[in-house]
Short mmCIF file of C-alpha atoms and ligand atoms in Angstrom, two decimals:
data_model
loop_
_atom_site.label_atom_id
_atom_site.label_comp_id
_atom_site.label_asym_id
_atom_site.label_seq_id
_atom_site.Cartn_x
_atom_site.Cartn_y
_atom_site.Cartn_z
CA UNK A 1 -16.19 -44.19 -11.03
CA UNK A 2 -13.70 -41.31 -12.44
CA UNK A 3 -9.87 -42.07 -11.34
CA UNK A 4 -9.00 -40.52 -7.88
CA UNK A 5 -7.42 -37.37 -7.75
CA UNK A 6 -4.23 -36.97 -5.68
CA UNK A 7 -2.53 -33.96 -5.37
CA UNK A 8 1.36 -34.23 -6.02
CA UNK A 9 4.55 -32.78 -6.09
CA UNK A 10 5.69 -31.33 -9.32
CA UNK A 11 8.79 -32.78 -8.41
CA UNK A 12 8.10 -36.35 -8.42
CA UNK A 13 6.93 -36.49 -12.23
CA UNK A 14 10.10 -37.68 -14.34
CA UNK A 15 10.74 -39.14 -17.74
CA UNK A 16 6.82 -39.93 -17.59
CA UNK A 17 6.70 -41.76 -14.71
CA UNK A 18 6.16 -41.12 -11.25
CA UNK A 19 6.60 -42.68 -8.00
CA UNK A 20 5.42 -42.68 -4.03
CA UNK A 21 6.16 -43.90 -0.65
CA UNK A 22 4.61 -42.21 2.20
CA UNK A 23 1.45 -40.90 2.60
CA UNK A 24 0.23 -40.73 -1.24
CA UNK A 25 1.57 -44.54 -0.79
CA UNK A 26 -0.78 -45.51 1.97
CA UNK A 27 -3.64 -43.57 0.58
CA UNK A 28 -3.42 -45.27 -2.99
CA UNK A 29 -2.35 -48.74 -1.93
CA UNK A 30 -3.22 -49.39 1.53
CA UNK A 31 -6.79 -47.30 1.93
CA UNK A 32 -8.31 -47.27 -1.82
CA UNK A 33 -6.43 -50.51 -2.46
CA UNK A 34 -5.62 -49.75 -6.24
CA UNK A 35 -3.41 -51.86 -7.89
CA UNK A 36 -1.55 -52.33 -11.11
CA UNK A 37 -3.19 -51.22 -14.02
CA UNK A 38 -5.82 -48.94 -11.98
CA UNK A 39 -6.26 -44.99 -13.39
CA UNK A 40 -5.34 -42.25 -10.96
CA UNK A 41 -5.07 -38.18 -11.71
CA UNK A 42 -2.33 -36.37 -10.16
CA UNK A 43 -2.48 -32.58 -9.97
CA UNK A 44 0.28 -30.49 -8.59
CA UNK A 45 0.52 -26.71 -7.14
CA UNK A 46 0.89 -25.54 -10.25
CA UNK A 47 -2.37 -26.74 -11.58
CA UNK A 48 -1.07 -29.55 -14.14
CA UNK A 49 -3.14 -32.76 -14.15
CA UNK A 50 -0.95 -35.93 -15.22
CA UNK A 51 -3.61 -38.77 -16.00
CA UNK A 52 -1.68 -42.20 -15.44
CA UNK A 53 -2.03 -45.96 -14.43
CA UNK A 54 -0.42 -47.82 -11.63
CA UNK A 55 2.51 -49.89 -13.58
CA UNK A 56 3.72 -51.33 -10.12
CA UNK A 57 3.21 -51.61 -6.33
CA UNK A 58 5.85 -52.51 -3.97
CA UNK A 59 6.45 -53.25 -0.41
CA UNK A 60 6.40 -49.40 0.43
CA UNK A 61 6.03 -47.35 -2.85
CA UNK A 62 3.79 -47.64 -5.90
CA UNK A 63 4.87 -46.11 -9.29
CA UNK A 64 2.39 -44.84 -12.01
CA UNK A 65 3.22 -44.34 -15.47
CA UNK A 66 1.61 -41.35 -17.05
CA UNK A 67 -0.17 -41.25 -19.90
CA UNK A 68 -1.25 -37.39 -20.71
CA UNK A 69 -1.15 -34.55 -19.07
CA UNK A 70 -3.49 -31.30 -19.31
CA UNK A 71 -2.81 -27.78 -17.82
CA UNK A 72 -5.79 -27.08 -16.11
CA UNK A 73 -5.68 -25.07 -13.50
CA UNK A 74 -8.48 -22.52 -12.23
CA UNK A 75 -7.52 -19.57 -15.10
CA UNK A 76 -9.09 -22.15 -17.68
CA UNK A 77 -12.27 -21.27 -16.03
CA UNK A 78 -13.86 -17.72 -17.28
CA UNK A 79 -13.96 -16.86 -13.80
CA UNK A 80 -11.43 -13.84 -13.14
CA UNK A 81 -8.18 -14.25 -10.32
CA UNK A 82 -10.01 -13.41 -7.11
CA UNK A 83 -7.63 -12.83 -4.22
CA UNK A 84 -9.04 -12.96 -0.61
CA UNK A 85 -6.93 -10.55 1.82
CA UNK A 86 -8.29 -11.48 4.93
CA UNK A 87 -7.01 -9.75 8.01
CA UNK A 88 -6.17 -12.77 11.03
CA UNK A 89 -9.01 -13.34 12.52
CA UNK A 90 -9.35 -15.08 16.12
CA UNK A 91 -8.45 -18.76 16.21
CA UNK A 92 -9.45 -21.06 13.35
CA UNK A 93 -11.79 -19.23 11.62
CA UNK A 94 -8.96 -18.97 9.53
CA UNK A 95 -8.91 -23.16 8.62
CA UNK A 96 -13.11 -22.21 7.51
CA UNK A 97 -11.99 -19.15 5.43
CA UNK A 98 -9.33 -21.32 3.27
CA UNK A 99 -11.50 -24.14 3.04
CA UNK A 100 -14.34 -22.32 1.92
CA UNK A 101 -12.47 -19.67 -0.19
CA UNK A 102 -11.01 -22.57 -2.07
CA UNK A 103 -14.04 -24.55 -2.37
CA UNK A 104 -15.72 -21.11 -3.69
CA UNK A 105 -12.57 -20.70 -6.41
CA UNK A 106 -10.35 -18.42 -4.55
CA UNK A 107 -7.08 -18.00 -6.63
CA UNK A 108 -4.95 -17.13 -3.68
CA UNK A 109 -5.09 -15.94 -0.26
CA UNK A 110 -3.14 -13.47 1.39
CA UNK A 111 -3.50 -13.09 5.28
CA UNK A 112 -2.46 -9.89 7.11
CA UNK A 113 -1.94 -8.36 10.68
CA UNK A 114 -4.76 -6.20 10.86
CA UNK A 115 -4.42 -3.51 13.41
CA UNK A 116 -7.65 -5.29 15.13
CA UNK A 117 -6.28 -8.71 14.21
CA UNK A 118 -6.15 -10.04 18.30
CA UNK A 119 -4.06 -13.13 17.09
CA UNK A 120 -0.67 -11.89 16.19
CA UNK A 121 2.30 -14.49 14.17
CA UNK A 122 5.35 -13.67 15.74
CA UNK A 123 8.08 -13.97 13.15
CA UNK A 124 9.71 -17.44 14.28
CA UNK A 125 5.65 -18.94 13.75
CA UNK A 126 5.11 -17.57 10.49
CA UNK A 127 6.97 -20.65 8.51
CA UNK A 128 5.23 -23.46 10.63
CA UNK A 129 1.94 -21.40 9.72
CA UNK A 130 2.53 -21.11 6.24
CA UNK A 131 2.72 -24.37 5.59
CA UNK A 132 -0.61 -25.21 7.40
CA UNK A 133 -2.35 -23.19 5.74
CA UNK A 134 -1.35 -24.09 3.08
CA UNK A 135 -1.78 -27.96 3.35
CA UNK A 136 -5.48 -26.35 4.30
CA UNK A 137 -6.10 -25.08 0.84
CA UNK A 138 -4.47 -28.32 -0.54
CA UNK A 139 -6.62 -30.65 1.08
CA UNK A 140 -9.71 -28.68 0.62
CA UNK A 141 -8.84 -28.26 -3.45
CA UNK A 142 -7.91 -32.27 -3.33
CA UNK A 143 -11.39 -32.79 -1.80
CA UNK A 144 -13.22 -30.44 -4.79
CA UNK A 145 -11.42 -31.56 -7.40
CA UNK A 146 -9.48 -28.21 -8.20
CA UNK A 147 -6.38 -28.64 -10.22
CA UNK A 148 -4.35 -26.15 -8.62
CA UNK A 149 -4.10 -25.39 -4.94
CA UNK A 150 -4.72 -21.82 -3.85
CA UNK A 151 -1.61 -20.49 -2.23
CA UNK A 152 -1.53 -18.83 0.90
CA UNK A 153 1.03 -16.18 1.70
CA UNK A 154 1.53 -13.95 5.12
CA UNK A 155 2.20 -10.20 5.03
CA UNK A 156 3.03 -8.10 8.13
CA UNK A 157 0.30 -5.51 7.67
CA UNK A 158 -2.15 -3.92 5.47
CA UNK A 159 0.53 -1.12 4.02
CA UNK A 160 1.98 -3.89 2.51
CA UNK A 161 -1.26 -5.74 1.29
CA UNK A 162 -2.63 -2.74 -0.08
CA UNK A 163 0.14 -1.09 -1.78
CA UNK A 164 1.76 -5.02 -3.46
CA UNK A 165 -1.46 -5.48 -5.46
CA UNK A 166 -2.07 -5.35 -9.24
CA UNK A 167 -5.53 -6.77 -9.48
CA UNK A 168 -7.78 -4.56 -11.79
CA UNK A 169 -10.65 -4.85 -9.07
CA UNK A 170 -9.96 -3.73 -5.73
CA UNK A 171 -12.60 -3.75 -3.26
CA UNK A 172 -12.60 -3.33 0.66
CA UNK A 173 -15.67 -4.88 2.35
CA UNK A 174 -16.44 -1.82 4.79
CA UNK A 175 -19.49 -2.00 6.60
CA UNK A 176 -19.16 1.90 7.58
CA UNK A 177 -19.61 2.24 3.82
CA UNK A 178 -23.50 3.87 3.23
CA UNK A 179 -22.98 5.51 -0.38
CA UNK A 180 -21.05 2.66 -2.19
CA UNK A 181 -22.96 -0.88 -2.76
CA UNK A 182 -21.32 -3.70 -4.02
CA UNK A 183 -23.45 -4.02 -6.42
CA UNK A 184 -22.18 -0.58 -8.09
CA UNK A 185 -19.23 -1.84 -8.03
CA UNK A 186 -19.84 -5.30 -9.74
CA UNK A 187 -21.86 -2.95 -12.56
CA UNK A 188 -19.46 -0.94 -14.41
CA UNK A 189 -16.59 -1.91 -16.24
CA UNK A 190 -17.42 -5.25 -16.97
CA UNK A 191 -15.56 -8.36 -15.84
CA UNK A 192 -12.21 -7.69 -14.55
CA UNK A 193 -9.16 -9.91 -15.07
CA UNK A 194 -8.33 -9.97 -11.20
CA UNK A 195 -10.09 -9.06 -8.09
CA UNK A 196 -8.71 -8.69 -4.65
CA UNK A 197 -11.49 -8.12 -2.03
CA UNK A 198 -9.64 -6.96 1.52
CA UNK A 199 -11.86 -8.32 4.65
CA UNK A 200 -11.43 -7.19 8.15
CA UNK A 201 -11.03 -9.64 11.52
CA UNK A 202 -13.76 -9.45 14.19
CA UNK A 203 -12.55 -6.00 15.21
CA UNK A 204 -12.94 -4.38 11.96
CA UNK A 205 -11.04 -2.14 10.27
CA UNK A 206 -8.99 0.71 11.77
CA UNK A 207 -10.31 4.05 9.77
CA UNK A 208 -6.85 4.46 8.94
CA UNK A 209 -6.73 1.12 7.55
CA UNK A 210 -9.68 1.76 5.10
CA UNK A 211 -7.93 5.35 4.35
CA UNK A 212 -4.56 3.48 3.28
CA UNK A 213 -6.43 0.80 0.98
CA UNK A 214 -8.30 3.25 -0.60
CA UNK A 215 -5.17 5.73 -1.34
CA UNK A 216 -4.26 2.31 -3.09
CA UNK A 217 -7.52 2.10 -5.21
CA UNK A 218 -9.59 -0.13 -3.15
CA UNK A 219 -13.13 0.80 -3.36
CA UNK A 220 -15.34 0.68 -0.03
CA UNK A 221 -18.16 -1.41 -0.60
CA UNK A 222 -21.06 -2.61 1.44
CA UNK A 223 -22.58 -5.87 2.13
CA UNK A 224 -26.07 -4.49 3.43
CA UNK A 225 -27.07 -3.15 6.66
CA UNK A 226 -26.03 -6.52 8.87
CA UNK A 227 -22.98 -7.23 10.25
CA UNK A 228 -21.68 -10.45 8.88
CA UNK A 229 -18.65 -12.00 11.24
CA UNK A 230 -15.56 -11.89 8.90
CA UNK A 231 -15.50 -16.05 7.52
CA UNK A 232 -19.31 -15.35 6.62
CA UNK A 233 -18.16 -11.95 4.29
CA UNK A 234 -15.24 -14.09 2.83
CA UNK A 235 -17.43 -16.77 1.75
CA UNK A 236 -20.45 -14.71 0.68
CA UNK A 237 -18.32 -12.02 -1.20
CA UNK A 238 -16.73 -14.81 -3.00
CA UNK A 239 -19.88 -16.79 -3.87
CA UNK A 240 -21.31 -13.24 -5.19
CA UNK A 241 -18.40 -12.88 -7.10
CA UNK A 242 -18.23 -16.36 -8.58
CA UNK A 243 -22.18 -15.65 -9.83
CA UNK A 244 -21.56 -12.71 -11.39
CA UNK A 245 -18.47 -13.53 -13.37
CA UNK A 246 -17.62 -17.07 -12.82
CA UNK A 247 -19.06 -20.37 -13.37
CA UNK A 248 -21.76 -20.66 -10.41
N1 LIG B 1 -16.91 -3.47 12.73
C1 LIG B 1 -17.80 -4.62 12.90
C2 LIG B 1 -18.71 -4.40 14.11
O1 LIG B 1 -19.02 -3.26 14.38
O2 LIG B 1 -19.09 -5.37 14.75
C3 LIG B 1 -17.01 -5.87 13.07
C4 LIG B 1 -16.32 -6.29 11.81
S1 LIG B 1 -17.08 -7.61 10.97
C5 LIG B 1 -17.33 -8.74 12.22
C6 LIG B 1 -15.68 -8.31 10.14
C7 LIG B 1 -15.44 -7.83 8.73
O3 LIG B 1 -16.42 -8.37 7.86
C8 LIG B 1 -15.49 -6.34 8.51
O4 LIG B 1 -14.24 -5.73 8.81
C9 LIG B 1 -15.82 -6.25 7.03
O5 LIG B 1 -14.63 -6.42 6.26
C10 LIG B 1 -16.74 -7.43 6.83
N2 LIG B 1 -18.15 -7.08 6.95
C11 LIG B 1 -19.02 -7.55 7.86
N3 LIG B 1 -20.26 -7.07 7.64
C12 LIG B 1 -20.18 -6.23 6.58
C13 LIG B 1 -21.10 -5.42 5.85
N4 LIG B 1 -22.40 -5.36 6.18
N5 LIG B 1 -20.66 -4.69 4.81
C14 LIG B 1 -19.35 -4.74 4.45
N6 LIG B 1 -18.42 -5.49 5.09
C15 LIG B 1 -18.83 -6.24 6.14
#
């Protein structure tokens, strides 16, 4: 069996070693009951894999001493950056959306107030929800064996989510779209270094909303005649894109 994966702090690798108490403790020692001289991985958020052995187990830590160490995080795949800006949805469809997005190779995930959004993060929740979702994306990119973890990050609205981007593919998944398939878009110009798809919450978008990401070079697109609920476009937009230029 291949050494478990567990996904670390950059912080605690040092002079080639690195040590544990805590929950990475209890998971190694207590649960999976490794010992000295069993292999472990240990990838950290920014996608660095240190491969290592146990070297000793204490009372209430366990240190491993590292052996090599690769960079491997998602960008070694051919796959381009795909960004998921997904407007809050209700409840926690948003704990499917950064499972699934990370399962299906999101590089990062950036959540908005859309004008429809009926949740709302008032600003003393926003830290508390950060860091949620983003032990979301961790576990679920422990669990598939990614080397990085996607992160997550929280902007007020969608003038600043459309106007901060950079990514050379910029799509808006609009079902009011009729002209514009997705397919057209995934046809010309070949495969793009970055691609942020914007996805509205159960509402929709606003028509002002689609005006202001397209002022910002975000093409419309359609994903057929049904209406999909917003986790199901995040995960099948994703999966298309991941077939067309990635490695599904
Ligand atoms: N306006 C929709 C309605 O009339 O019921 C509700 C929005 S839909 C539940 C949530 C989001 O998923 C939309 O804002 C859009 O981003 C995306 N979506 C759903 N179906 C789509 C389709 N057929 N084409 C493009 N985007 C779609």
């Amino acid at each position: 069996m291949s050494a478990r994966r567990f996904m670390i702090n950059s912080r605690t690798v040092r002079d080639g070693y690195a040590s544990f108490d805590g929950d990475i403790y209890n998971h190694m020692v207590r649960v999976l009951r490794l010992g000295t001289g069993d292999a472990v991985q240990l990838a950290d958020e920014k996608g660095m894999v240190y491969y290592g052995t146990i070297n000793q187990v204490a009372k209430e830590w366990v240190a491993v001493k590292i052996t090599s160490s690769v960079l491997a995080s998602e960008s070694d795949s051919n796959a381009p950056h795909i960004t998921i800006c997904q407007a809050l949805p209700k409840g926690d469809k948003i704990d499917l959306i950064l499972q699934k997005g990370t399962e299906l190779g999101a590089h990062d995930f950036w959540l908005f107030g859309g004008r429809r959004s009926v949740a709302k993060i008032r600003d003393d929740q926003q830290v508390g929800k950060l860091e949620r979702w983003n032990r979301i994306t961790a576990e679920a990119a422990r669990q598939c064996g990614r080397p990085d973890i996607p992160e997550v990050t929280w902007l007020p609205s969608a003038v600043e989510a459309a106007s901060d981007t950079g990514h050379e593919l910029r799509l808006i998944l609009w079902e009011g779209e009729k002209d514009h398939s997705l397919k057209d878009s995934l046809s010309v110009g070949g495969k793009p270094s970055s691609v942020i798809v914007a996805i509205g919450p159960e509402g929709g978008f606003d028509p002002l909303e689609v005006r202001h990401f397209s002022q910002h070079g975000f093409q419309p697109v359609s994903l057929g005649t049904r209406i999909l609920r917003t986790e199901t476009a995040s995960i099948a937009i994703l999966a298309i894109l991941q077939y067309t230029w990635g490695e599904m």
